[in-house]
CSV table of N, CA and C in Angstrom, one decimal:
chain,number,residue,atom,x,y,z
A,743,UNK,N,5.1,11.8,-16.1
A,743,UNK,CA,4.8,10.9,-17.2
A,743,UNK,C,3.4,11.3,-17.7
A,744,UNK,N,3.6,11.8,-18.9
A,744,UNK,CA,2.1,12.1,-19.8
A,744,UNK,C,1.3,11.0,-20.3
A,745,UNK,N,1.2,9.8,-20.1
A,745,UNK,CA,0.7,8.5,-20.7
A,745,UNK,C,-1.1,7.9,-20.0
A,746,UNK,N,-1.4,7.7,-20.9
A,746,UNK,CA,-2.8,7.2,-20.8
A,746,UNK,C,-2.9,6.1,-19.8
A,747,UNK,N,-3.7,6.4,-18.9
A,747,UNK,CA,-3.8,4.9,-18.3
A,747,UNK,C,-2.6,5.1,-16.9
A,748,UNK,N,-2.8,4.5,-16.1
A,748,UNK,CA,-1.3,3.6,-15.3
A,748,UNK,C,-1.6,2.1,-15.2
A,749,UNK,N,-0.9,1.8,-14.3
A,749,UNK,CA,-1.5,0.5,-13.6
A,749,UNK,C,-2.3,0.1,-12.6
A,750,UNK,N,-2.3,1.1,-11.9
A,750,UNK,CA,-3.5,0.8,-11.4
A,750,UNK,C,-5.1,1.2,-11.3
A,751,UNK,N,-4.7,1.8,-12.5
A,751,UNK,CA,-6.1,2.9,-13.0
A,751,UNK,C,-5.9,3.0,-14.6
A,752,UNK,N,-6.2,1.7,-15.1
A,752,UNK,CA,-6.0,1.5,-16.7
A,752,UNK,C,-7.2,2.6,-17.2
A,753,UNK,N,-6.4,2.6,-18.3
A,753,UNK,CA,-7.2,3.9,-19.7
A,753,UNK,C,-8.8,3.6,-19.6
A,754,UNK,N,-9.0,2.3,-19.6
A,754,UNK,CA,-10.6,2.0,-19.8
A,754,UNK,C,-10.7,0.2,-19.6
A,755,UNK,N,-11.5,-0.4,-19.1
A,755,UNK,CA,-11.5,-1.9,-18.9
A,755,UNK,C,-12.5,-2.2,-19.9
A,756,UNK,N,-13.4,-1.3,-21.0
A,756,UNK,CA,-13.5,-2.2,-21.8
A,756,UNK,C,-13.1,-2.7,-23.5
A,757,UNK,N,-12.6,-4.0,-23.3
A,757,UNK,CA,-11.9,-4.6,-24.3
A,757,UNK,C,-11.8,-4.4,-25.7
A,758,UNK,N,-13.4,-3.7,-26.2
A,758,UNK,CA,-13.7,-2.8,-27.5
A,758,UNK,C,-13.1,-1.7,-26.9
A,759,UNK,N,-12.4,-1.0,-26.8
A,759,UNK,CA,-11.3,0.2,-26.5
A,759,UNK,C,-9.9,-0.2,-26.2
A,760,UNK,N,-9.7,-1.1,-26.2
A,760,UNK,CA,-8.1,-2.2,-25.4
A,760,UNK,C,-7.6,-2.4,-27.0
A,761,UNK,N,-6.3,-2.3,-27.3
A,761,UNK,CA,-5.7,-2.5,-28.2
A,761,UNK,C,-5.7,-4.1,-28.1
A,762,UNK,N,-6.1,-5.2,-29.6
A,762,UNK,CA,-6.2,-6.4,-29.7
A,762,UNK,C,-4.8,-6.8,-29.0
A,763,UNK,N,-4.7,-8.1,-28.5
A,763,UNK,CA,-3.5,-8.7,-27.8
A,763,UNK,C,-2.3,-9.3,-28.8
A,764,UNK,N,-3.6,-10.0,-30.0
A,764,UNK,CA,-3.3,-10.9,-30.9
A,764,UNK,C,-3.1,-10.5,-32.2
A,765,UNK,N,-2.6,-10.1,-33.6
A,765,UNK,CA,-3.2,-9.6,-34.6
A,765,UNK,C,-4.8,-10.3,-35.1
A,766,UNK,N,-5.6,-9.7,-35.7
A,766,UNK,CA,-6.6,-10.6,-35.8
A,766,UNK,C,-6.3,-11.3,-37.6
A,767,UNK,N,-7.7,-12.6,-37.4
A,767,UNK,CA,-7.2,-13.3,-38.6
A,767,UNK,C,-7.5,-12.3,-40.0
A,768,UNK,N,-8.2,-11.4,-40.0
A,768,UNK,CA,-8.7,-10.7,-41.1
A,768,UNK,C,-7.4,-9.5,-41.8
A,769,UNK,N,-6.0,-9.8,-40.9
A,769,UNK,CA,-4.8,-8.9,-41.5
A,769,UNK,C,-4.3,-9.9,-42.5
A,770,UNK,N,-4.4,-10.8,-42.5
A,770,UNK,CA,-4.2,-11.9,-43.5
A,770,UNK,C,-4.4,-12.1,-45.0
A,771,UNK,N,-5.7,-11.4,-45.1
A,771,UNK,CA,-6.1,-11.9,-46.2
A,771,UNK,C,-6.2,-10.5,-46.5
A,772,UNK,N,-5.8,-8.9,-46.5
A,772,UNK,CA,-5.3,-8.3,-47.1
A,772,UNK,C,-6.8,-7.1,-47.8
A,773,UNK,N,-7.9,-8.2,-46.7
A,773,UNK,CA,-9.0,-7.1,-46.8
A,773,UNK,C,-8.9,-6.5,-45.4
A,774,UNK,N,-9.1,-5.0,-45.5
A,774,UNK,CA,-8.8,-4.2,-44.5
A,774,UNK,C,-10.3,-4.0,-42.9
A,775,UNK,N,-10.0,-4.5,-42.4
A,775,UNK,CA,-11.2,-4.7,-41.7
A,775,UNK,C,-11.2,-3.3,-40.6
A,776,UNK,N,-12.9,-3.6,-40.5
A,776,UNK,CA,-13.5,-2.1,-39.4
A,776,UNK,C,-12.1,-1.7,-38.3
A,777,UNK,N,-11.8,-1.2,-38.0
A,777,UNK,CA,-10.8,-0.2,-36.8
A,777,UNK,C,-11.4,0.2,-35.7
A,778,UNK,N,-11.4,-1.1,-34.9
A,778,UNK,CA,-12.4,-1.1,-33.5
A,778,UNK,C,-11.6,0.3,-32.3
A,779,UNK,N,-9.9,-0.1,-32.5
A,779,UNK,CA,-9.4,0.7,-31.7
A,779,UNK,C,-9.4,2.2,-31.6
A,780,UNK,N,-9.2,2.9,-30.4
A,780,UNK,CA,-9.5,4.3,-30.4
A,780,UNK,C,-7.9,4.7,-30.1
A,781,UNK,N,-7.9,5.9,-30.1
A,781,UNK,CA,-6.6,6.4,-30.3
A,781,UNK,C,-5.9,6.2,-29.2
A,782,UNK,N,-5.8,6.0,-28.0
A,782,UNK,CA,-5.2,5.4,-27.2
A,782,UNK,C,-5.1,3.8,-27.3
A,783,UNK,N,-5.3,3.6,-28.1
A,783,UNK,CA,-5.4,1.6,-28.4
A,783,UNK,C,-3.4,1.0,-28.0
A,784,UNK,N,-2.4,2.0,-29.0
A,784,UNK,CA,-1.3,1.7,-29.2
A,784,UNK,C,-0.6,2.0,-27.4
A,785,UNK,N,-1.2,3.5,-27.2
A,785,UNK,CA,-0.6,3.4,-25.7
A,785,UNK,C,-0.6,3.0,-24.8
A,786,UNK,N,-2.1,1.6,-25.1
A,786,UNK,CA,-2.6,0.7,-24.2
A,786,UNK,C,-2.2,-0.4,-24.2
A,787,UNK,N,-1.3,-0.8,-25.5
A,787,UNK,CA,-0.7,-1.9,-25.9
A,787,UNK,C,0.9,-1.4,-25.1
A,788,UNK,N,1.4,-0.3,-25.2
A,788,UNK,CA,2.8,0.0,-24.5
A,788,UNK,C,2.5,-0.1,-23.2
A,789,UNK,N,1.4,0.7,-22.4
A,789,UNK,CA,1.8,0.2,-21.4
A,789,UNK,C,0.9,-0.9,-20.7
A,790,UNK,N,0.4,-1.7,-21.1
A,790,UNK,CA,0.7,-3.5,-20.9
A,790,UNK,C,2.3,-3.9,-20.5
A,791,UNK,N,3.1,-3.5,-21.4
A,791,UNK,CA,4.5,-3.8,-21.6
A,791,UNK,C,4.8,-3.0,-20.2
A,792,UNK,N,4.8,-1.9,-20.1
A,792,UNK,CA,5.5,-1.3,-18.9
A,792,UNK,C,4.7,-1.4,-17.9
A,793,UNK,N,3.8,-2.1,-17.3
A,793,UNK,CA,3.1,-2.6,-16.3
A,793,UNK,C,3.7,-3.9,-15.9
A,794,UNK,N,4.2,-4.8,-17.2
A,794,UNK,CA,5.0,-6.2,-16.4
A,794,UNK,C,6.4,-5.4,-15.9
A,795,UNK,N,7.1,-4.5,-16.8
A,795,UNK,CA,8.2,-4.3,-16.3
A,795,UNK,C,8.4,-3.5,-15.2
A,796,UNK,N,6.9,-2.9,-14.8
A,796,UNK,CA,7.4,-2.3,-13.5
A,796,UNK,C,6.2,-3.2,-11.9
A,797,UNK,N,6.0,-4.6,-12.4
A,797,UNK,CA,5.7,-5.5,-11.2
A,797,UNK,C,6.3,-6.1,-10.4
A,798,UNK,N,8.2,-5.9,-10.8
A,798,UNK,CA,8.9,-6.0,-9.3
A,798,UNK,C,8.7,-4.9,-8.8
A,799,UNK,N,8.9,-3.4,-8.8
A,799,UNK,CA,8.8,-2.6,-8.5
A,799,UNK,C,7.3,-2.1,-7.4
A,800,UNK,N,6.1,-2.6,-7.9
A,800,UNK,CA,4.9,-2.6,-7.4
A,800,UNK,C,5.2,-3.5,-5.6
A,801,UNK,N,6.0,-4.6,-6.6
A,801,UNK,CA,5.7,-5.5,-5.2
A,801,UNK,C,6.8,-5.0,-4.4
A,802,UNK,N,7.9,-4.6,-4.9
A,802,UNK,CA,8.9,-4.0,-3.8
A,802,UNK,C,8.4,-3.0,-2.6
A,803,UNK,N,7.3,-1.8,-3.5
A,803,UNK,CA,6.9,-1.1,-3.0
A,803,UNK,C,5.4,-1.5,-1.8
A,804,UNK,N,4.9,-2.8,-2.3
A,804,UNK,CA,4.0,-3.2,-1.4
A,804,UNK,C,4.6,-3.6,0.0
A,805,UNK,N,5.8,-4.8,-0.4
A,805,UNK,CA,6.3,-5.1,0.5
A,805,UNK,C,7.3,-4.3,1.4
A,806,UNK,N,7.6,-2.9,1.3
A,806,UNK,CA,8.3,-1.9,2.2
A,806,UNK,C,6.8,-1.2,2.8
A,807,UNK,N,5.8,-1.3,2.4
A,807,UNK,CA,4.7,-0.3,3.5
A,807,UNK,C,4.1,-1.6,3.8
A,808,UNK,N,4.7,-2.5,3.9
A,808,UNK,CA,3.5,-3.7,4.9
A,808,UNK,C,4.8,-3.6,6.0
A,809,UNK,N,6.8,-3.1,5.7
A,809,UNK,CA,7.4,-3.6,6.4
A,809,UNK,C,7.2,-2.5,7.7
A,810,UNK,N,7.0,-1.3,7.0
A,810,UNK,CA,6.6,0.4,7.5
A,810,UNK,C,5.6,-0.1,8.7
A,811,UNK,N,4.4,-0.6,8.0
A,811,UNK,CA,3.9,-0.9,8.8
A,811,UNK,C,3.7,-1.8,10.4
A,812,UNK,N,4.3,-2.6,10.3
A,812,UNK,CA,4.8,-3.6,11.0
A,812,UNK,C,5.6,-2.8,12.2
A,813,UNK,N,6.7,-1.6,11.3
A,813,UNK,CA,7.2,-1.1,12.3
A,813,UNK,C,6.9,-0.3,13.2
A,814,UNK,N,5.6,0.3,12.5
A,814,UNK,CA,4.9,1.5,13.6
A,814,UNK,C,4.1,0.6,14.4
A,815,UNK,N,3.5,-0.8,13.8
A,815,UNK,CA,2.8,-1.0,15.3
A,815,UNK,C,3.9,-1.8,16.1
A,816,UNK,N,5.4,-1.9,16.1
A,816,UNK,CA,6.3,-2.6,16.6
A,816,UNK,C,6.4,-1.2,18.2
A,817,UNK,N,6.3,0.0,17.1
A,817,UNK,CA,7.1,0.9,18.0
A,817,UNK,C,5.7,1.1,18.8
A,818,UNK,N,4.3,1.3,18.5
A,818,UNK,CA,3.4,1.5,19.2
A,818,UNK,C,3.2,0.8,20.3
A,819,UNK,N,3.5,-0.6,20.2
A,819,UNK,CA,3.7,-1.8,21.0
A,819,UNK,C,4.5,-1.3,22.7
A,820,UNK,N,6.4,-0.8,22.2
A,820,UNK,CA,7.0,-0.9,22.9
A,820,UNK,C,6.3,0.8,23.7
A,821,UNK,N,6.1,1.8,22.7
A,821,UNK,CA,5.6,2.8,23.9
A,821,UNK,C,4.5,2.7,24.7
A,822,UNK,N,3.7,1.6,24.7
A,822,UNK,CA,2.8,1.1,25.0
A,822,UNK,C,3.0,0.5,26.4
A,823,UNK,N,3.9,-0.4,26.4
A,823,UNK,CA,4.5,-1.1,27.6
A,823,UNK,C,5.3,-0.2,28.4
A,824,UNK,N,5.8,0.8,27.6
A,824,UNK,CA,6.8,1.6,28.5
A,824,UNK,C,5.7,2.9,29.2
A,825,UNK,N,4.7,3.2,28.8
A,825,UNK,CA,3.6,4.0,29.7
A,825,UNK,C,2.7,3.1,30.9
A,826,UNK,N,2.5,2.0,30.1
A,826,UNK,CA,2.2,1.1,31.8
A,826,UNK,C,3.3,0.9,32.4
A,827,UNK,N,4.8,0.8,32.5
A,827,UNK,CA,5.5,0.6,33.2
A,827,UNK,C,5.6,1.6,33.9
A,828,UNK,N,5.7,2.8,33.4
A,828,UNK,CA,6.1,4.1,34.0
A,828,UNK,C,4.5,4.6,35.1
A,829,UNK,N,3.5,3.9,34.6
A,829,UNK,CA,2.1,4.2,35.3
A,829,UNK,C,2.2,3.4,36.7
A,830,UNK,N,2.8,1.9,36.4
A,830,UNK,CA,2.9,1.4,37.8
A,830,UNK,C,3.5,2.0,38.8
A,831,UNK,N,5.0,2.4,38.0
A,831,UNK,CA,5.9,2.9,39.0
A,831,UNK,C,5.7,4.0,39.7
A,832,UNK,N,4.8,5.1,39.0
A,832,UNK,CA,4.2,6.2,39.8
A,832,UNK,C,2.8,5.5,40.8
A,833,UNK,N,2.5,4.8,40.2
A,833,UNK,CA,1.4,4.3,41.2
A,833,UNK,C,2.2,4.2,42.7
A,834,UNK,N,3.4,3.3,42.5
A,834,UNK,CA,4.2,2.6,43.5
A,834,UNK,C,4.5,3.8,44.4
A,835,UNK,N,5.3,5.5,43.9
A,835,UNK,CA,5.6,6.3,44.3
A,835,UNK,C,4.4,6.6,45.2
A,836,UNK,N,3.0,7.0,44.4
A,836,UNK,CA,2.0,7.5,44.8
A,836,UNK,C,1.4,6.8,46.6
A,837,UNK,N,1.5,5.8,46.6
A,837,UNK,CA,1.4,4.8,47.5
A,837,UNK,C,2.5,5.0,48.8
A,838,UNK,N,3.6,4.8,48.5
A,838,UNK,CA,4.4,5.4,48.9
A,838,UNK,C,4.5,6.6,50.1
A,839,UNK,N,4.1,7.9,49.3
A,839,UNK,CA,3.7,8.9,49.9
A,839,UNK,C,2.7,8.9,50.4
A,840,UNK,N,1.4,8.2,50.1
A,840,UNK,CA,0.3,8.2,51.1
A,840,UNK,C,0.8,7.4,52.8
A,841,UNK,N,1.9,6.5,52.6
A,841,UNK,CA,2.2,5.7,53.5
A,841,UNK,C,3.4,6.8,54.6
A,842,UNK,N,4.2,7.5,53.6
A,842,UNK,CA,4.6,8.4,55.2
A,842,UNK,C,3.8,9.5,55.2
A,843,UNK,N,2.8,9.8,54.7
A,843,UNK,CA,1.9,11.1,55.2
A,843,UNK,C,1.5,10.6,56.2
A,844,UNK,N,0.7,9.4,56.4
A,844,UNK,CA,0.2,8.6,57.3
A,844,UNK,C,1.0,8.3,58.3
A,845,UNK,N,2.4,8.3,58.2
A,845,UNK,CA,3.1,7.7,59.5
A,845,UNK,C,3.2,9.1,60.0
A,846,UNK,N,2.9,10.1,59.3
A,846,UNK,CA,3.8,11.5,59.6
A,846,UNK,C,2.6,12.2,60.5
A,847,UNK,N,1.5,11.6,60.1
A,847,UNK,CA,-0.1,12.0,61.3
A,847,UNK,C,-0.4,11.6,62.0
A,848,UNK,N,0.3,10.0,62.3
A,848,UNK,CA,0.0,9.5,63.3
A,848,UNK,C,0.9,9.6,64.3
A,849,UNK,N,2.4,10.1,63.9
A,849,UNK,CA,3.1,10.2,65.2
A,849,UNK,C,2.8,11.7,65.9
């Protein structure tokens, strides 16, 4: 997409460069007033428009990397518990074999 601006990195924040929201009152009376806007003015007025229409999309996208998230520290969690488990149980072995080395020097 070749377009000025996105949404989350607009063209420019300030409002003398922002295409007016409103027409102003001076189109009215058919005297032609100063042209504050810069040549991106119109493509800043389009995409205003395509910034609401892509804020389900923003949030869909927020809410799948908070769910992403969640899931890596879910899985961090469970491999977490399964290396202390697996640490006791070698401990248990380790013990273990200290106990018949010992039976095995004293008989």
């Amino acid at each position: 997409m070749n377009t000025a601006g996105t949404i989350n990195r607009p063209l420019t924040h300030d409002p003398q460069k922002q295409a007016p929201m409103k027409p102003s009152p001076h189109e009215n009376t058919g005297v032609e007033p100063e042209d504050r806007t810069t040549k991106g003015a119109k493509d800043s007025r389009q995409n205003r428009t395509r910034e609401m229409q892509l804020i389900p999309e923003a949030l869909a996208r927020a809410h799948m990397h908070d769910r992403l998230r969640e899931a890596e520290r879910e899985r961090r969690a469970v491999r977490l518990a399964t290396a202390r488990r697996m640490q006791r149980r070698a401990e248990r072995a380790s013990m273990r074999a200290r106990r018949a080395l010992a039976m095995a020097v004293m008989q």
